[in-house]
Amino acid sequence: VGGVPYAAYQEYGFHGSETVRAQLRLVKKAFGRPIAPRPVAVRSYARRVDYPAHSYLRAALAENPQAPPHVLARLAGDAYAYVLCRVAAHRLTPAEALPRLAPRADGPTAQGLLSRKELAPETLAALATHPETAVRAGTARHPRVPPEVLLTLSGDPCRAVRWAAFRRKQTP
């Protein structure tokens, strides 16, 4: 990735074995005590690596205010929650990419979606069934929420969600 040999390990993680080449190591300590430096030959060996993904590049791209819309649309399919949160709130994310975020949105991603004015009715309907109360209440307060979604939210078990739904003028 970008000419940096370890960037792919950082970005996507790595699970498998890798071979470490034979090398000369300069040993300066033995059994926790300092010794006179001396070179020691280390033979080639294989080791098991279980390194998780840390999406530094994708997250930085999703936070970039000049990120191209087609790149943001592609990042909407990412598996990393922090990237999804940033894509949902990004002003240049295309409206057609937003419905893909709703079914798997955690709390911050759903709040990022609700900050967008151009949400489709099916996206708002998906957010109306979110497990977090704040997301359902935010859905009821969204300016483009359809009346049938408001009707559903007016029967929510949580009083805060029902109150947010009843405060809307178009509640049936």
PDB file of C-alpha atoms in Angstrom:
ATOM      1  CA  VAL A   1       0.000   0.000   0.000  1.00  0.00           C
ATOM      2  CA  GLY A   2       1.656   3.198  -1.167  1.00  0.00           C
ATOM      3  CA  GLY A   3       5.138   1.658  -1.236  1.00  0.00           C
ATOM      4  CA  VAL A   4       5.128   0.983   2.525  1.00  0.00           C
ATOM      5  CA  PRO A   5       5.677  -2.767   2.986  1.00  0.00           C
ATOM      6  CA  TYR A   6       3.947  -3.086   6.373  1.00  0.00           C
ATOM      7  CA  ALA A   7       0.958  -0.831   5.584  1.00  0.00           C
ATOM      8  CA  ALA A   8      -1.194  -3.734   4.379  1.00  0.00           C
ATOM      9  CA  TYR A   9      -0.560  -5.577   7.662  1.00  0.00           C
ATOM     10  CA  GLN A  10      -1.658  -2.500   9.615  1.00  0.00           C
ATOM     11  CA  GLU A  11      -4.691  -1.766   7.465  1.00  0.00           C
ATOM     12  CA  TYR A  12      -6.137  -5.233   6.895  1.00  0.00           C
ATOM     13  CA  GLY A  13      -4.474  -7.352   9.583  1.00  0.00           C
ATOM     14  CA  PHE A  14      -2.642 -10.623   9.056  1.00  0.00           C
ATOM     15  CA  HIS A  15      -3.353 -14.117  10.306  1.00  0.00           C
ATOM     16  CA  GLY A  16      -0.893 -16.803   9.264  1.00  0.00           C
ATOM     17  CA  SER A  17       2.764 -17.647   9.423  1.00  0.00           C
ATOM     18  CA  GLU A  18       5.708 -15.644   8.196  1.00  0.00           C
ATOM     19  CA  THR A  19       9.325 -16.598   7.710  1.00  0.00           C
ATOM     20  CA  VAL A  20      12.021 -14.573   9.424  1.00  0.00           C
ATOM     21  CA  ARG A  21      15.297 -14.616   7.497  1.00  0.00           C
ATOM     22  CA  ALA A  22      18.610 -15.624   9.029  1.00  0.00           C
ATOM     23  CA  GLN A  23      20.373 -12.640  10.541  1.00  0.00           C
ATOM     24  CA  LEU A  24      23.191 -11.404  12.748  1.00  0.00           C
ATOM     25  CA  ARG A  25      21.941  -9.909  15.973  1.00  0.00           C
ATOM     26  CA  LEU A  26      24.073  -7.730  18.241  1.00  0.00           C
ATOM     27  CA  VAL A  27      23.540  -8.996  21.806  1.00  0.00           C
ATOM     28  CA  LYS A  28      24.162  -6.474  24.583  1.00  0.00           C
ATOM     29  CA  LYS A  29      22.444  -8.274  27.484  1.00  0.00           C
ATOM     30  CA  ALA A  30      22.419 -11.836  28.746  1.00  0.00           C
ATOM     31  CA  PHE A  31      20.074 -13.011  31.498  1.00  0.00           C
ATOM     32  CA  GLY A  32      19.118  -9.392  32.190  1.00  0.00           C
ATOM     33  CA  ARG A  33      22.697  -8.241  32.731  1.00  0.00           C
ATOM     34  CA  PRO A  34      24.739  -6.048  30.396  1.00  0.00           C
ATOM     35  CA  ILE A  35      27.599  -7.752  28.548  1.00  0.00           C
ATOM     36  CA  ALA A  36      30.147  -6.659  26.005  1.00  0.00           C
ATOM     37  CA  PRO A  37      28.359  -6.401  22.630  1.00  0.00           C
ATOM     38  CA  ARG A  38      28.899  -9.433  20.401  1.00  0.00           C
ATOM     39  CA  PRO A  39      27.260 -10.619  17.173  1.00  0.00           C
ATOM     40  CA  VAL A  40      25.174 -13.800  17.357  1.00  0.00           C
ATOM     41  CA  ALA A  41      23.882 -15.685  14.303  1.00  0.00           C
ATOM     42  CA  VAL A  42      20.122 -16.293  14.358  1.00  0.00           C
ATOM     43  CA  ARG A  43      18.863 -19.015  12.020  1.00  0.00           C
ATOM     44  CA  SER A  44      15.860 -18.613   9.765  1.00  0.00           C
ATOM     45  CA  TYR A  45      12.563 -19.564  11.414  1.00  0.00           C
ATOM     46  CA  ALA A  46       8.799 -19.390  10.883  1.00  0.00           C
ATOM     47  CA  ARG A  47       6.465 -17.738  13.364  1.00  0.00           C
ATOM     48  CA  ARG A  48       2.695 -17.587  13.739  1.00  0.00           C
ATOM     49  CA  VAL A  49       1.246 -14.077  13.411  1.00  0.00           C
ATOM     50  CA  ASP A  50      -2.229 -13.067  14.557  1.00  0.00           C
ATOM     51  CA  TYR A  51      -2.352  -9.301  13.977  1.00  0.00           C
ATOM     52  CA  PRO A  52      -5.775  -7.582  13.951  1.00  0.00           C
ATOM     53  CA  ALA A  53      -6.725  -4.911  11.419  1.00  0.00           C
ATOM     54  CA  HIS A  54      -6.322  -1.258  12.351  1.00  0.00           C
ATOM     55  CA  SER A  55      -7.939   0.820   9.659  1.00  0.00           C
ATOM     56  CA  TYR A  56      -5.796   3.932   9.804  1.00  0.00           C
ATOM     57  CA  LEU A  57      -5.846   4.693   6.086  1.00  0.00           C
ATOM     58  CA  ARG A  58      -9.543   4.033   5.467  1.00  0.00           C
ATOM     59  CA  ALA A  59     -10.531   6.010   8.571  1.00  0.00           C
ATOM     60  CA  ALA A  60      -8.333   8.946   7.529  1.00  0.00           C
ATOM     61  CA  LEU A  61      -9.827   8.847   4.046  1.00  0.00           C
ATOM     62  CA  ALA A  62     -13.384   8.827   5.430  1.00  0.00           C
ATOM     63  CA  GLU A  63     -12.529  11.877   7.576  1.00  0.00           C
ATOM     64  CA  ASN A  64     -10.976  13.809   4.679  1.00  0.00           C
ATOM     65  CA  PRO A  65     -13.295  16.732   3.772  1.00  0.00           C
ATOM     66  CA  GLN A  66     -12.276  16.472   0.096  1.00  0.00           C
ATOM     67  CA  ALA A  67     -12.743  12.706  -0.218  1.00  0.00           C
ATOM     68  CA  PRO A  68     -14.301  11.833  -3.586  1.00  0.00           C
ATOM     69  CA  PRO A  69     -17.950  10.678  -3.395  1.00  0.00           C
ATOM     70  CA  HIS A  70     -17.243   7.418  -5.273  1.00  0.00           C
ATOM     71  CA  VAL A  71     -14.587   6.504  -2.676  1.00  0.00           C
ATOM     72  CA  LEU A  72     -16.989   7.283   0.181  1.00  0.00           C
ATOM     73  CA  ALA A  73     -19.626   5.121  -1.490  1.00  0.00           C
ATOM     74  CA  ARG A  74     -17.151   2.257  -1.568  1.00  0.00           C
ATOM     75  CA  LEU A  75     -16.179   2.817   2.073  1.00  0.00           C
ATOM     76  CA  ALA A  76     -19.876   2.489   3.008  1.00  0.00           C
ATOM     77  CA  GLY A  77     -19.364  -1.274   2.637  1.00  0.00           C
ATOM     78  CA  ASP A  78     -16.458  -1.361   5.101  1.00  0.00           C
ATOM     79  CA  ALA A  79     -16.504  -3.659   8.123  1.00  0.00           C
ATOM     80  CA  TYR A  80     -14.762  -1.229  10.497  1.00  0.00           C
ATOM     81  CA  ALA A  81     -17.288   0.705  12.665  1.00  0.00           C
ATOM     82  CA  TYR A  82     -15.183   3.861  12.924  1.00  0.00           C
ATOM     83  CA  VAL A  83     -14.999   4.121   9.124  1.00  0.00           C
ATOM     84  CA  LEU A  84     -18.770   3.631   8.809  1.00  0.00           C
ATOM     85  CA  CYS A  85     -19.408   6.349  11.380  1.00  0.00           C
ATOM     86  CA  ARG A  86     -17.290   8.835   9.455  1.00  0.00           C
ATOM     87  CA  VAL A  87     -18.807   7.877   6.090  1.00  0.00           C
ATOM     88  CA  ALA A  88     -22.348   8.291   7.477  1.00  0.00           C
ATOM     89  CA  ALA A  89     -21.676  11.841   8.674  1.00  0.00           C
ATOM     90  CA  HIS A  90     -19.578  12.935   5.668  1.00  0.00           C
ATOM     91  CA  ARG A  91     -21.312  15.641   3.655  1.00  0.00           C
ATOM     92  CA  LEU A  92     -20.062  14.262   0.310  1.00  0.00           C
ATOM     93  CA  THR A  93     -21.264  10.678   0.802  1.00  0.00           C
ATOM     94  CA  PRO A  94     -23.758   9.990  -1.999  1.00  0.00           C
ATOM     95  CA  ALA A  95     -27.366   9.587  -0.876  1.00  0.00           C
ATOM     96  CA  GLU A  96     -27.598   6.208  -2.635  1.00  0.00           C
ATOM     97  CA  ALA A  97     -24.837   4.822  -0.384  1.00  0.00           C
ATOM     98  CA  LEU A  98     -26.592   5.740   2.877  1.00  0.00           C
ATOM     99  CA  PRO A  99     -29.223   2.937   2.904  1.00  0.00           C
ATOM    100  CA  ARG A 100     -26.413   0.347   2.997  1.00  0.00           C
ATOM    101  CA  LEU A 101     -25.254   1.763   6.335  1.00  0.00           C
ATOM    102  CA  ALA A 102     -28.565   1.610   8.240  1.00  0.00           C
ATOM    103  CA  PRO A 103     -28.985  -2.162   8.792  1.00  0.00           C
ATOM    104  CA  ARG A 104     -25.579  -2.558  10.449  1.00  0.00           C
ATOM    105  CA  ALA A 105     -25.215   0.873  12.059  1.00  0.00           C
ATOM    106  CA  ASP A 106     -24.038   1.094  15.648  1.00  0.00           C
ATOM    107  CA  GLY A 107     -25.086   4.109  17.746  1.00  0.00           C
ATOM    108  CA  PRO A 108     -22.557   6.669  16.450  1.00  0.00           C
ATOM    109  CA  THR A 109     -23.033   5.562  12.834  1.00  0.00           C
ATOM    110  CA  ALA A 110     -26.810   5.846  13.170  1.00  0.00           C
ATOM    111  CA  GLN A 111     -26.438   9.313  14.707  1.00  0.00           C
ATOM    112  CA  GLY A 112     -24.211  10.267  11.768  1.00  0.00           C
ATOM    113  CA  LEU A 113     -26.908   9.071   9.386  1.00  0.00           C
ATOM    114  CA  LEU A 114     -29.562  11.064  11.231  1.00  0.00           C
ATOM    115  CA  SER A 115     -27.490  14.223  10.804  1.00  0.00           C
ATOM    116  CA  ARG A 116     -28.105  13.923   7.059  1.00  0.00           C
ATOM    117  CA  LYS A 117     -31.210  15.641   5.667  1.00  0.00           C
ATOM    118  CA  GLU A 118     -31.516  13.571   2.468  1.00  0.00           C
ATOM    119  CA  LEU A 119     -32.244  10.162   3.992  1.00  0.00           C
ATOM    120  CA  ALA A 120     -34.557   7.875   2.058  1.00  0.00           C
ATOM    121  CA  PRO A 121     -37.778   6.689   3.763  1.00  0.00           C
ATOM    122  CA  GLU A 122     -36.544   3.061   3.805  1.00  0.00           C
ATOM    123  CA  THR A 123     -33.382   4.157   5.629  1.00  0.00           C
ATOM    124  CA  LEU A 124     -35.475   5.957   8.243  1.00  0.00           C
ATOM    125  CA  ALA A 125     -37.706   2.891   8.556  1.00  0.00           C
ATOM    126  CA  ALA A 126     -34.627   0.751   9.225  1.00  0.00           C
ATOM    127  CA  LEU A 127     -33.373   3.209  11.853  1.00  0.00           C
ATOM    128  CA  ALA A 128     -36.806   3.184  13.541  1.00  0.00           C
ATOM    129  CA  THR A 129     -36.144  -0.424  14.597  1.00  0.00           C
ATOM    130  CA  HIS A 130     -32.657   0.302  15.985  1.00  0.00           C
ATOM    131  CA  PRO A 131     -31.987  -1.176  19.451  1.00  0.00           C
ATOM    132  CA  GLU A 132     -30.765   2.154  20.896  1.00  0.00           C
ATOM    133  CA  THR A 133     -33.407   4.512  22.259  1.00  0.00           C
ATOM    134  CA  ALA A 134     -31.536   7.669  21.224  1.00  0.00           C
ATOM    135  CA  VAL A 135     -31.440   6.491  17.606  1.00  0.00           C
ATOM    136  CA  ARG A 136     -35.177   5.732  17.526  1.00  0.00           C
ATOM    137  CA  ALA A 137     -35.951   9.129  19.125  1.00  0.00           C
ATOM    138  CA  GLY A 138     -33.636  10.835  16.633  1.00  0.00           C
ATOM    139  CA  THR A 139     -35.473   9.062  13.826  1.00  0.00           C
ATOM    140  CA  ALA A 140     -38.768  10.460  15.115  1.00  0.00           C
ATOM    141  CA  ARG A 141     -37.266  13.979  15.089  1.00  0.00           C
ATOM    142  CA  HIS A 142     -35.837  13.681  11.556  1.00  0.00           C
ATOM    143  CA  PRO A 143     -37.467  16.196   9.176  1.00  0.00           C
ATOM    144  CA  ARG A 144     -38.139  13.637   6.421  1.00  0.00           C
ATOM    145  CA  VAL A 145     -39.526  10.788   8.506  1.00  0.00           C
ATOM    146  CA  PRO A 146     -42.603   9.299   6.797  1.00  0.00           C
ATOM    147  CA  PRO A 147     -45.940   9.317   8.679  1.00  0.00           C
ATOM    148  CA  GLU A 148     -46.099   5.489   8.806  1.00  0.00           C
ATOM    149  CA  VAL A 149     -42.703   5.375  10.549  1.00  0.00           C
ATOM    150  CA  LEU A 150     -43.928   7.995  13.028  1.00  0.00           C
ATOM    151  CA  LEU A 151     -46.979   5.863  13.671  1.00  0.00           C
ATOM    152  CA  THR A 152     -44.727   2.890  14.431  1.00  0.00           C
ATOM    153  CA  LEU A 153     -42.540   4.989  16.722  1.00  0.00           C
ATOM    154  CA  SER A 154     -45.581   6.354  18.564  1.00  0.00           C
ATOM    155  CA  GLY A 155     -46.134   2.804  19.858  1.00  0.00           C
ATOM    156  CA  ASP A 156     -42.519   2.351  20.995  1.00  0.00           C
ATOM    157  CA  PRO A 157     -42.023   0.850  24.478  1.00  0.00           C
ATOM    158  CA  CYS A 158     -39.744   3.756  25.466  1.00  0.00           C
ATOM    159  CA  ARG A 159     -41.483   6.929  26.619  1.00  0.00           C
ATOM    160  CA  ALA A 160     -38.786   9.230  25.157  1.00  0.00           C
ATOM    161  CA  VAL A 161     -39.306   7.766  21.691  1.00  0.00           C
ATOM    162  CA  ARG A 162     -43.101   8.056  21.958  1.00  0.00           C
ATOM    163  CA  TRP A 163     -42.737  11.668  23.123  1.00  0.00           C
ATOM    164  CA  ALA A 164     -40.468  12.533  20.184  1.00  0.00           C
ATOM    165  CA  ALA A 165     -42.961  10.947  17.785  1.00  0.00           C
ATOM    166  CA  PHE A 166     -45.963  12.753  19.295  1.00  0.00           C
ATOM    167  CA  ARG A 167     -44.216  16.129  19.128  1.00  0.00           C
ATOM    168  CA  ARG A 168     -44.100  15.919  15.336  1.00  0.00           C
ATOM    169  CA  LYS A 169     -46.925  17.722  13.536  1.00  0.00           C
ATOM    170  CA  GLN A 170     -47.520  14.997  10.943  1.00  0.00           C
ATOM    171  CA  THR A 171     -48.117  12.212  13.496  1.00  0.00           C
ATOM    172  CA  PRO A 172     -51.427  10.563  12.466  1.00  0.00           C
TER     173      PRO A 172
END
